Amino acid sequence: MLIATLAQMHPYSLMEQPGNTMVDRGTIDLAKASYERCCLTPDFLHAFYRTFFRNCPEAEPMFANTDLDGQTRLLRHAIGLLLLFPTHSDEEPSILARVAERHSRRDLDVDPALYDPFIDSLIETVGAHDPEFSPDVEGAWRATVASGVAYMRSKY
């Protein structure tokens, strides 16, 4: 439902936007379906943060004064944007522009080196919460979010 709502807000297709790194629609749909299944699990996003802080302890102090319930709502939206990013135009502002600016050195100053453990922790958490998780689902996640993560890094 969340992905469908976001897609309605930004209704471009891969075929209409040849400038983007191409990820086929089936791959994107596999990752999005996995995300929808994960979001049915009430603890999914909190579990992600536990996994991320365990795998990347240097990130935890960045959240010391953060309301994690509110943060999980933001995370849910941001993950949805990452999954939609390959289907959108390369024109600025992109659907990730606000998220990228917030995480850039001009605001939160999130070191781009944290994106790899972030994605690895996300995939680990998806594996624990998606009953249909498989190597194909993992590959779909990694392929689908790769261009969005590259964009985030480029805007640091």
PDB file of N, CA and C in Angstrom, residues 26-110:
ATOM      1  N   GLY A  26      10.461  -6.439 -13.063  1.00  0.00           N
ATOM      2  CA  GLY A  26      10.271  -7.636 -12.250  1.00  0.00           C
ATOM      3  C   GLY A  26      11.140  -7.632 -11.005  1.00  0.00           C
ATOM      4  N   THR A  27      12.368  -7.147 -11.149  1.00  0.00           N
ATOM      5  CA  THR A  27      13.283  -7.062 -10.006  1.00  0.00           C
ATOM      6  C   THR A  27      12.764  -6.067  -8.986  1.00  0.00           C
ATOM      7  N   ILE A  28      12.353  -4.901  -9.464  1.00  0.00           N
ATOM      8  CA  ILE A  28      11.804  -3.868  -8.575  1.00  0.00           C
ATOM      9  C   ILE A  28      10.552  -4.394  -7.882  1.00  0.00           C
ATOM     10  N   ASP A  29       9.678  -5.028  -8.630  1.00  0.00           N
ATOM     11  CA  ASP A  29       8.441  -5.558  -8.047  1.00  0.00           C
ATOM     12  C   ASP A  29       8.723  -6.621  -6.986  1.00  0.00           C
ATOM     13  N   LEU A  30       9.748  -7.435  -7.196  1.00  0.00           N
ATOM     14  CA  LEU A  30      10.111  -8.458  -6.213  1.00  0.00           C
ATOM     15  C   LEU A  30      10.565  -7.803  -4.910  1.00  0.00           C
ATOM     16  N   ALA A  31      11.385  -6.767  -5.008  1.00  0.00           N
ATOM     17  CA  ALA A  31      11.838  -6.055  -3.806  1.00  0.00           C
ATOM     18  C   ALA A  31      10.677  -5.344  -3.123  1.00  0.00           C
ATOM     19  N   LYS A  32       9.812  -4.703  -3.899  1.00  0.00           N
ATOM     20  CA  LYS A  32       8.673  -3.989  -3.314  1.00  0.00           C
ATOM     21  C   LYS A  32       7.710  -4.951  -2.616  1.00  0.00           C
ATOM     22  N   ALA A  33       7.469  -6.105  -3.216  1.00  0.00           N
ATOM     23  CA  ALA A  33       6.578  -7.094  -2.591  1.00  0.00           C
ATOM     24  C   ALA A  33       7.185  -7.593  -1.284  1.00  0.00           C
ATOM     25  N   SER A  34       8.479  -7.787  -1.269  1.00  0.00           N
ATOM     26  CA  SER A  34       9.165  -8.199  -0.049  1.00  0.00           C
ATOM     27  C   SER A  34       8.999  -7.131   1.033  1.00  0.00           C
ATOM     28  N   TYR A  35       9.169  -5.871   0.655  1.00  0.00           N
ATOM     29  CA  TYR A  35       9.021  -4.775   1.617  1.00  0.00           C
ATOM     30  C   TYR A  35       7.608  -4.732   2.184  1.00  0.00           C
ATOM     31  N   GLU A  36       6.617  -4.917   1.330  1.00  0.00           N
ATOM     32  CA  GLU A  36       5.226  -4.932   1.805  1.00  0.00           C
ATOM     33  C   GLU A  36       5.024  -6.066   2.822  1.00  0.00           C
ATOM     34  N   ARG A  37       5.605  -7.230   2.565  1.00  0.00           N
ATOM     35  CA  ARG A  37       5.485  -8.342   3.522  1.00  0.00           C
ATOM     36  C   ARG A  37       6.174  -7.992   4.838  1.00  0.00           C
ATOM     37  N   CYS A  38       7.345  -7.393   4.749  1.00  0.00           N
ATOM     38  CA  CYS A  38       8.071  -7.005   5.962  1.00  0.00           C
ATOM     39  C   CYS A  38       7.284  -5.999   6.784  1.00  0.00           C
ATOM     40  N   CYS A  39       6.655  -5.060   6.119  1.00  0.00           N
ATOM     41  CA  CYS A  39       5.904  -4.014   6.830  1.00  0.00           C
ATOM     42  C   CYS A  39       4.662  -4.552   7.529  1.00  0.00           C
ATOM     43  N   LEU A  40       4.270  -5.768   7.191  1.00  0.00           N
ATOM     44  CA  LEU A  40       3.165  -6.403   7.913  1.00  0.00           C
ATOM     45  C   LEU A  40       3.596  -6.861   9.299  1.00  0.00           C
ATOM     46  N   THR A  41       4.895  -6.953   9.502  1.00  0.00           N
ATOM     47  CA  THR A  41       5.454  -7.339  10.796  1.00  0.00           C
ATOM     48  C   THR A  41       5.640  -6.075  11.620  1.00  0.00           C
ATOM     49  N   PRO A  42       4.906  -5.917  12.718  1.00  0.00           N
ATOM     50  CA  PRO A  42       4.963  -4.659  13.475  1.00  0.00           C
ATOM     51  C   PRO A  42       6.358  -4.258  13.945  1.00  0.00           C
ATOM     52  N   ASP A  43       7.230  -5.211  14.181  1.00  0.00           N
ATOM     53  CA  ASP A  43       8.550  -4.910  14.729  1.00  0.00           C
ATOM     54  C   ASP A  43       9.625  -4.713  13.669  1.00  0.00           C
ATOM     55  N   PHE A  44       9.279  -4.796  12.399  1.00  0.00           N
ATOM     56  CA  PHE A  44      10.280  -4.801  11.338  1.00  0.00           C
ATOM     57  C   PHE A  44      11.259  -3.622  11.416  1.00  0.00           C
ATOM     58  N   LEU A  45      10.749  -2.408  11.497  1.00  0.00           N
ATOM     59  CA  LEU A  45      11.640  -1.243  11.457  1.00  0.00           C
ATOM     60  C   LEU A  45      12.442  -1.083  12.741  1.00  0.00           C
ATOM     61  N   HIS A  46      11.839  -1.396  13.879  1.00  0.00           N
ATOM     62  CA  HIS A  46      12.612  -1.369  15.125  1.00  0.00           C
ATOM     63  C   HIS A  46      13.691  -2.457  15.096  1.00  0.00           C
ATOM     64  N   ALA A  47      13.348  -3.603  14.537  1.00  0.00           N
ATOM     65  CA  ALA A  47      14.342  -4.678  14.404  1.00  0.00           C
ATOM     66  C   ALA A  47      15.488  -4.235  13.502  1.00  0.00           C
ATOM     67  N   PHE A  48      15.160  -3.474  12.460  1.00  0.00           N
ATOM     68  CA  PHE A  48      16.222  -2.951  11.606  1.00  0.00           C
ATOM     69  C   PHE A  48      17.205  -2.116  12.427  1.00  0.00           C
ATOM     70  N   TYR A  49      16.687  -1.203  13.230  1.00  0.00           N
ATOM     71  CA  TYR A  49      17.594  -0.350  14.013  1.00  0.00           C
ATOM     72  C   TYR A  49      18.436  -1.177  14.980  1.00  0.00           C
ATOM     73  N   ARG A  50      17.856  -2.194  15.607  1.00  0.00           N
ATOM     74  CA  ARG A  50      18.655  -3.056  16.488  1.00  0.00           C
ATOM     75  C   ARG A  50      19.778  -3.733  15.701  1.00  0.00           C
ATOM     76  N   THR A  51      19.451  -4.216  14.523  1.00  0.00           N
ATOM     77  CA  THR A  51      20.445  -4.876  13.677  1.00  0.00           C
ATOM     78  C   THR A  51      21.511  -3.881  13.216  1.00  0.00           C
ATOM     79  N   PHE A  52      21.076  -2.717  12.784  1.00  0.00           N
ATOM     80  CA  PHE A  52      22.012  -1.697  12.310  1.00  0.00           C
ATOM     81  C   PHE A  52      22.966  -1.267  13.427  1.00  0.00           C
ATOM     82  N   PHE A  53      22.451  -1.040  14.616  1.00  0.00           N
ATOM     83  CA  PHE A  53      23.313  -0.614  15.730  1.00  0.00           C
ATOM     84  C   PHE A  53      24.266  -1.730  16.159  1.00  0.00           C
ATOM     85  N   ARG A  54      23.830  -2.972  16.039  1.00  0.00           N
ATOM     86  CA  ARG A  54      24.717  -4.096  16.350  1.00  0.00           C
ATOM     87  C   ARG A  54      25.828  -4.202  15.296  1.00  0.00           C
ATOM     88  N   ASN A  55      25.453  -4.054  14.034  1.00  0.00           N
ATOM     89  CA  ASN A  55      26.416  -4.199  12.941  1.00  0.00           C
ATOM     90  C   ASN A  55      27.286  -2.964  12.736  1.00  0.00           C
ATOM     91  N   CYS A  56      26.793  -1.824  13.174  1.00  0.00           N
ATOM     92  CA  CYS A  56      27.483  -0.556  12.935  1.00  0.00           C
ATOM     93  C   CYS A  56      27.384   0.314  14.194  1.00  0.00           C
ATOM     94  N   PRO A  57      28.084  -0.072  15.269  1.00  0.00           N
ATOM     95  CA  PRO A  57      27.943   0.641  16.539  1.00  0.00           C
ATOM     96  C   PRO A  57      28.276   2.132  16.456  1.00  0.00           C
ATOM     97  N   GLU A  58      29.092   2.517  15.480  1.00  0.00           N
ATOM     98  CA  GLU A  58      29.417   3.934  15.352  1.00  0.00           C
ATOM     99  C   GLU A  58      28.220   4.776  14.919  1.00  0.00           C
ATOM    100  N   ALA A  59      27.184   4.145  14.392  1.00  0.00           N
ATOM    101  CA  ALA A  59      25.982   4.881  13.989  1.00  0.00           C
ATOM    102  C   ALA A  59      25.049   5.165  15.165  1.00  0.00           C
ATOM    103  N   GLU A  60      25.075   4.327  16.177  1.00  0.00           N
ATOM    104  CA  GLU A  60      24.104   4.459  17.270  1.00  0.00           C
ATOM    105  C   GLU A  60      24.135   5.823  17.958  1.00  0.00           C
ATOM    106  N   PRO A  61      25.305   6.413  18.249  1.00  0.00           N
ATOM    107  CA  PRO A  61      25.289   7.741  18.905  1.00  0.00           C
ATOM    108  C   PRO A  61      24.585   8.826  18.084  1.00  0.00           C
ATOM    109  N   MET A  62      24.503   8.648  16.778  1.00  0.00           N
ATOM    110  CA  MET A  62      23.813   9.627  15.938  1.00  0.00           C
ATOM    111  C   MET A  62      22.317   9.675  16.241  1.00  0.00           C
ATOM    112  N   PHE A  63      21.814   8.635  16.903  1.00  0.00           N
ATOM    113  CA  PHE A  63      20.383   8.530  17.207  1.00  0.00           C
ATOM    114  C   PHE A  63      20.101   8.726  18.700  1.00  0.00           C
ATOM    115  N   ALA A  64      21.094   9.191  19.443  1.00  0.00           N
ATOM    116  CA  ALA A  64      20.984   9.285  20.906  1.00  0.00           C
ATOM    117  C   ALA A  64      19.792  10.119  21.354  1.00  0.00           C
ATOM    118  N   ASN A  65      19.498  11.192  20.675  1.00  0.00           N
ATOM    119  CA  ASN A  65      18.394  12.072  21.078  1.00  0.00           C
ATOM    120  C   ASN A  65      17.226  11.994  20.104  1.00  0.00           C
ATOM    121  N   THR A  66      17.058  10.829  19.510  1.00  0.00           N
ATOM    122  CA  THR A  66      16.044  10.632  18.483  1.00  0.00           C
ATOM    123  C   THR A  66      14.885   9.812  19.024  1.00  0.00           C
ATOM    124  N   ASP A  67      13.685  10.259  18.731  1.00  0.00           N
ATOM    125  CA  ASP A  67      12.479   9.478  19.023  1.00  0.00           C
ATOM    126  C   ASP A  67      12.416   8.362  17.975  1.00  0.00           C
ATOM    127  N   LEU A  68      12.762   7.139  18.365  1.00  0.00           N
ATOM    128  CA  LEU A  68      12.835   6.054  17.387  1.00  0.00           C
ATOM    129  C   LEU A  68      11.480   5.687  16.797  1.00  0.00           C
ATOM    130  N   ASP A  69      10.388   5.930  17.516  1.00  0.00           N
ATOM    131  CA  ASP A  69       9.080   5.674  16.915  1.00  0.00           C
ATOM    132  C   ASP A  69       8.854   6.621  15.736  1.00  0.00           C
ATOM    133  N   GLY A  70       9.165   7.889  15.939  1.00  0.00           N
ATOM    134  CA  GLY A  70       9.061   8.853  14.844  1.00  0.00           C
ATOM    135  C   GLY A  70      10.046   8.545  13.736  1.00  0.00           C
ATOM    136  N   GLN A  71      11.236   8.155  14.118  1.00  0.00           N
ATOM    137  CA  GLN A  71      12.276   7.837  13.141  1.00  0.00           C
ATOM    138  C   GLN A  71      11.882   6.639  12.277  1.00  0.00           C
ATOM    139  N   THR A  72      11.196   5.670  12.868  1.00  0.00           N
ATOM    140  CA  THR A  72      10.791   4.510  12.068  1.00  0.00           C
ATOM    141  C   THR A  72       9.772   4.911  11.001  1.00  0.00           C
ATOM    142  N   ARG A  73       8.932   5.905  11.295  1.00  0.00           N
ATOM    143  CA  ARG A  73       7.993   6.384  10.273  1.00  0.00           C
ATOM    144  C   ARG A  73       8.759   7.025   9.110  1.00  0.00           C
ATOM    145  N   LEU A  74       9.784   7.805   9.434  1.00  0.00           N
ATOM    146  CA  LEU A  74      10.616   8.414   8.400  1.00  0.00           C
ATOM    147  C   LEU A  74      11.364   7.343   7.605  1.00  0.00           C
ATOM    148  N   LEU A  75      11.876   6.348   8.315  1.00  0.00           N
ATOM    149  CA  LEU A  75      12.597   5.259   7.663  1.00  0.00           C
ATOM    150  C   LEU A  75      11.683   4.497   6.711  1.00  0.00           C
ATOM    151  N   ARG A  76      10.469   4.233   7.142  1.00  0.00           N
ATOM    152  CA  ARG A  76       9.520   3.504   6.287  1.00  0.00           C
ATOM    153  C   ARG A  76       9.336   4.240   4.964  1.00  0.00           C
ATOM    154  N   HIS A  77       9.172   5.552   5.047  1.00  0.00           N
ATOM    155  CA  HIS A  77       9.002   6.371   3.850  1.00  0.00           C
ATOM    156  C   HIS A  77      10.280   6.369   3.004  1.00  0.00           C
ATOM    157  N   ALA A  78      11.431   6.537   3.645  1.00  0.00           N
ATOM    158  CA  ALA A  78      12.710   6.596   2.920  1.00  0.00           C
ATOM    159  C   ALA A  78      13.005   5.288   2.192  1.00  0.00           C
ATOM    160  N   ILE A  79      12.718   4.159   2.826  1.00  0.00           N
ATOM    161  CA  ILE A  79      12.931   2.873   2.152  1.00  0.00           C
ATOM    162  C   ILE A  79      12.017   2.775   0.932  1.00  0.00           C
ATOM    163  N   GLY A  80      10.784   3.220   1.091  1.00  0.00           N
ATOM    164  CA  GLY A  80       9.871   3.244  -0.053  1.00  0.00           C
ATOM    165  C   GLY A  80      10.419   4.080  -1.199  1.00  0.00           C
ATOM    166  N   LEU A  81      11.016   5.226  -0.878  1.00  0.00           N
ATOM    167  CA  LEU A  81      11.615   6.070  -1.913  1.00  0.00           C
ATOM    168  C   LEU A  81      12.807   5.385  -2.572  1.00  0.00           C
ATOM    169  N   LEU A  82      13.633   4.705  -1.778  1.00  0.00           N
ATOM    170  CA  LEU A  82      14.766   3.964  -2.347  1.00  0.00           C
ATOM    171  C   LEU A  82      14.287   2.911  -3.342  1.00  0.00           C
ATOM    172  N   LEU A  83      13.173   2.268  -3.019  1.00  0.00           N
ATOM    173  CA  LEU A  83      12.643   1.225  -3.898  1.00  0.00           C
ATOM    174  C   LEU A  83      12.003   1.802  -5.160  1.00  0.00           C
ATOM    175  N   LEU A  84      11.564   3.037  -5.093  1.00  0.00           N
ATOM    176  CA  LEU A  84      10.970   3.688  -6.268  1.00  0.00           C
ATOM    177  C   LEU A  84      11.993   4.425  -7.126  1.00  0.00           C
ATOM    178  N   PHE A  85      13.114   4.765  -6.536  1.00  0.00           N
ATOM    179  CA  PHE A  85      14.092   5.625  -7.211  1.00  0.00           C
ATOM    180  C   PHE A  85      14.491   5.146  -8.613  1.00  0.00           C
ATOM    181  N   PRO A  86      14.724   3.847  -8.844  1.00  0.00           N
ATOM    182  CA  PRO A  86      15.145   3.433 -10.188  1.00  0.00           C
ATOM    183  C   PRO A  86      14.090   3.665 -11.263  1.00  0.00           C
ATOM    184  N   THR A  87      12.866   3.933 -10.881  1.00  0.00           N
ATOM    185  CA  THR A  87      11.790   4.123 -11.860  1.00  0.00           C
ATOM    186  C   THR A  87      11.597   5.587 -12.221  1.00  0.00           C
ATOM    187  N   HIS A  88      12.432   6.462 -11.695  1.00  0.00           N
ATOM    188  CA  HIS A  88      12.214   7.898 -11.875  1.00  0.00           C
ATOM    189  C   HIS A  88      13.266   8.580 -12.709  1.00  0.00           C
ATOM    190  N   SER A  89      12.903   9.724 -13.174  1.00  0.00           N
ATOM    191  CA  SER A  89      13.753  10.561 -13.996  1.00  0.00           C
ATOM    192  C   SER A  89      15.033  10.956 -13.272  1.00  0.00           C
ATOM    193  N   ASP A  90      16.066  11.215 -14.048  1.00  0.00           N
ATOM    194  CA  ASP A  90      17.317  11.724 -13.492  1.00  0.00           C
ATOM    195  C   ASP A  90      17.247  13.219 -13.206  1.00  0.00           C
ATOM    196  N   GLU A  91      16.147  13.846 -13.557  1.00  0.00           N
ATOM    197  CA  GLU A  91      16.013  15.290 -13.355  1.00  0.00           C
ATOM    198  C   GLU A  91      15.947  15.615 -11.869  1.00  0.00           C
ATOM    199  N   GLU A  92      16.503  16.777 -11.529  1.00  0.00           N
ATOM    200  CA  GLU A  92      16.434  17.276 -10.158  1.00  0.00           C
ATOM    201  C   GLU A  92      15.242  18.208 -10.029  1.00  0.00           C
ATOM    202  N   PRO A  93      14.601  18.281  -8.891  1.00  0.00           N
ATOM    203  CA  PRO A  93      14.924  17.461  -7.724  1.00  0.00           C
ATOM    204  C   PRO A  93      14.378  16.050  -7.874  1.00  0.00           C
ATOM    205  N   SER A  94      15.166  15.086  -7.466  1.00  0.00           N
ATOM    206  CA  SER A  94      14.733  13.690  -7.524  1.00  0.00           C
ATOM    207  C   SER A  94      13.823  13.400  -6.333  1.00  0.00           C
ATOM    208  N   ILE A  95      13.220  12.211  -6.330  1.00  0.00           N
ATOM    209  CA  ILE A  95      12.362  11.844  -5.209  1.00  0.00           C
ATOM    210  C   ILE A  95      13.162  11.660  -3.921  1.00  0.00           C
ATOM    211  N   LEU A  96      14.492  11.524  -4.047  1.00  0.00           N
ATOM    212  CA  LEU A  96      15.350  11.389  -2.861  1.00  0.00           C
ATOM    213  C   LEU A  96      16.063  12.688  -2.493  1.00  0.00           C
ATOM    214  N   ALA A  97      15.793  13.775  -3.179  1.00  0.00           N
ATOM    215  CA  ALA A  97      16.533  15.021  -2.969  1.00  0.00           C
ATOM    216  C   ALA A  97      16.470  15.498  -1.515  1.00  0.00           C
ATOM    217  N   ARG A  98      15.298  15.500  -0.920  1.00  0.00           N
ATOM    218  CA  ARG A  98      15.167  15.974   0.472  1.00  0.00           C
ATOM    219  C   ARG A  98      15.881  15.045   1.445  1.00  0.00           C
ATOM    220  N   VAL A  99      15.753  13.749   1.231  1.00  0.00           N
ATOM    221  CA  VAL A  99      16.424  12.782   2.096  1.00  0.00           C
ATOM    222  C   VAL A  99      17.941  12.939   1.966  1.00  0.00           C
ATOM    223  N   ALA A 100      18.418  13.078   0.735  1.00  0.00           N
ATOM    224  CA  ALA A 100      19.857  13.236   0.500  1.00  0.00           C
ATOM    225  C   ALA A 100      20.383  14.516   1.141  1.00  0.00           C
ATOM    226  N   GLU A 101      19.662  15.595   0.987  1.00  0.00           N
ATOM    227  CA  GLU A 101      20.098  16.864   1.587  1.00  0.00           C
ATOM    228  C   GLU A 101      20.131  16.761   3.108  1.00  0.00           C
ATOM    229  N   ARG A 102      19.134  16.135   3.686  1.00  0.00           N
ATOM    230  CA  ARG A 102      19.081  15.982   5.154  1.00  0.00           C
ATOM    231  C   ARG A 102      20.274  15.180   5.668  1.00  0.00           C
ATOM    232  N   HIS A 103      20.716  14.173   4.906  1.00  0.00           N
ATOM    233  CA  HIS A 103      21.812  13.312   5.338  1.00  0.00           C
ATOM    234  C   HIS A 103      23.186  13.825   4.902  1.00  0.00           C
ATOM    235  N   SER A 104      23.225  14.918   4.141  1.00  0.00           N
ATOM    236  CA  SER A 104      24.486  15.443   3.607  1.00  0.00           C
ATOM    237  C   SER A 104      25.315  16.139   4.688  1.00  0.00           C
ATOM    238  N   ARG A 105      26.522  16.519   4.316  1.00  0.00           N
ATOM    239  CA  ARG A 105      27.421  17.225   5.243  1.00  0.00           C
ATOM    240  C   ARG A 105      26.845  18.582   5.645  1.00  0.00           C
ATOM    241  N   ARG A 106      25.875  19.087   4.888  1.00  0.00           N
ATOM    242  CA  ARG A 106      25.266  20.375   5.188  1.00  0.00           C
ATOM    243  C   ARG A 106      24.206  20.287   6.276  1.00  0.00           C
ATOM    244  N   ASP A 107      23.850  19.073   6.685  1.00  0.00           N
ATOM    245  CA  ASP A 107      22.818  18.924   7.719  1.00  0.00           C
ATOM    246  C   ASP A 107      23.261  17.873   8.735  1.00  0.00           C
ATOM    247  N   LEU A 108      22.817  16.627   8.601  1.00  0.00           N
ATOM    248  CA  LEU A 108      23.149  15.604   9.593  1.00  0.00           C
ATOM    249  C   LEU A 108      24.577  15.076   9.460  1.00  0.00           C
ATOM    250  N   ASP A 109      25.215  15.293   8.334  1.00  0.00           N
ATOM    251  CA  ASP A 109      26.598  14.874   8.092  1.00  0.00           C
ATOM    252  C   ASP A 109      26.776  13.360   8.295  1.00  0.00           C
ATOM    253  N   VAL A 110      25.922  12.596   7.626  1.00  0.00           N
ATOM    254  CA  VAL A 110      26.014  11.135   7.690  1.00  0.00           C
ATOM    255  C   VAL A 110      27.104  10.688   6.723  1.00  0.00           C
TER     256      VAL A 110
END
